[in-house]
Short mmCIF file of C-alpha atoms in Angstrom, two decimals:
data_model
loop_
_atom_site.label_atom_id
_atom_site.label_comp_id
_atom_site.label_asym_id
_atom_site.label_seq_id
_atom_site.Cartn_x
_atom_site.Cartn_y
_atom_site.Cartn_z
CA UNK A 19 0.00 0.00 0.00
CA UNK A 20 0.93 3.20 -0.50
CA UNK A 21 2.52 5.31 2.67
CA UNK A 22 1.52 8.32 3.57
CA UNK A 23 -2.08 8.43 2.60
CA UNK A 24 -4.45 7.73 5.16
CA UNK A 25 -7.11 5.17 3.64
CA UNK A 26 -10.84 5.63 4.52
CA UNK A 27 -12.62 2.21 5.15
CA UNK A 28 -13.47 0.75 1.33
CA UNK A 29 -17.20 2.13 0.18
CA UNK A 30 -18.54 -0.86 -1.74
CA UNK A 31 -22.21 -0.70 -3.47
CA UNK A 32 -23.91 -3.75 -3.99
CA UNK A 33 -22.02 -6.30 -7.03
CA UNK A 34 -19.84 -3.75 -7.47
CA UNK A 35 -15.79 -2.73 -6.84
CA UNK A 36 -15.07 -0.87 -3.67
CA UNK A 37 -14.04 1.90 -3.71
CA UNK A 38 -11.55 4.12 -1.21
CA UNK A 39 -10.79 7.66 -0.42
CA UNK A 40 -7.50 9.13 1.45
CA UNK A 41 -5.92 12.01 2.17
CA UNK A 42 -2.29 12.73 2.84
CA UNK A 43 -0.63 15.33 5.18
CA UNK A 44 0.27 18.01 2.01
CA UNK A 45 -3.30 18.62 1.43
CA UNK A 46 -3.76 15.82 -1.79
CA UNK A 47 -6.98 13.38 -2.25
CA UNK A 48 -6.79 9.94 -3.62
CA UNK A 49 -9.26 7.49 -5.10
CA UNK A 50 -8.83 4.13 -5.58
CA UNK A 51 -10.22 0.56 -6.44
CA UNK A 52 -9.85 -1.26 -2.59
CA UNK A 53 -6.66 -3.59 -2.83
CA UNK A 54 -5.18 -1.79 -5.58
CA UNK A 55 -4.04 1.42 -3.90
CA UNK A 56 -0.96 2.08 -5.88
CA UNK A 57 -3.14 2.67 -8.87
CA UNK A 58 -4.95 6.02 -7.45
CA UNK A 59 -5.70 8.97 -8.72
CA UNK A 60 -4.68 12.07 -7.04
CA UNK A 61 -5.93 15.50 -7.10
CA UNK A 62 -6.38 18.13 -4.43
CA UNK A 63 -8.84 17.87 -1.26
CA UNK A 64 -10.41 20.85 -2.88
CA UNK A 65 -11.08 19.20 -6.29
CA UNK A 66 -12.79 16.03 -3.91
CA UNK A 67 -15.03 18.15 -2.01
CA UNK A 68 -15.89 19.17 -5.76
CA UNK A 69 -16.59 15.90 -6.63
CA UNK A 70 -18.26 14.76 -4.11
CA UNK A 71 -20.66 17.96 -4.42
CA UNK A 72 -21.21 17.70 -7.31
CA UNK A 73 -22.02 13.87 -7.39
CA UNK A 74 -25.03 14.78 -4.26
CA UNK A 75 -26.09 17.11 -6.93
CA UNK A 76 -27.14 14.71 -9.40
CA UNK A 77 -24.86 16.12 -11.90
CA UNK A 78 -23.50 11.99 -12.47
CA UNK A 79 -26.66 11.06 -12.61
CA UNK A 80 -26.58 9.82 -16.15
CA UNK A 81 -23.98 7.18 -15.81
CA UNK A 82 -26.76 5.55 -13.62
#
């Protein structure tokens, strides 16, 4: 696993890959496929919150 990133507890829907979120001390966000950790993507905590809003928003909707 990858140090320095502090892994949330996986987020798994139902039949589906889970999924984690971390953070690391310098202010970055990560997203990755539970297990496979050093494949993440990385962005800003800023660009998360984003995401996350904008998910609750119903702007992903569509991929449903």
């Amino acid at each position: 696993m990858t140090t320095g990133i502090a892994w949330e507890e996986p987020f798994c829907g139902e039949g589906n890959n889970c999924f984690r979120i971390g953070t690391d001390a310098e202010g970055n966000a990560y997203i990755a496929v539970a297990g496979q950790e050093e494949h993440h993507l990385t962005d800003s905590r800023d660009a998360l919150r984003a995401l996350i809003r904008d998910i609750k928003a119903g702007k992903a909707d569509h991929l449903l």
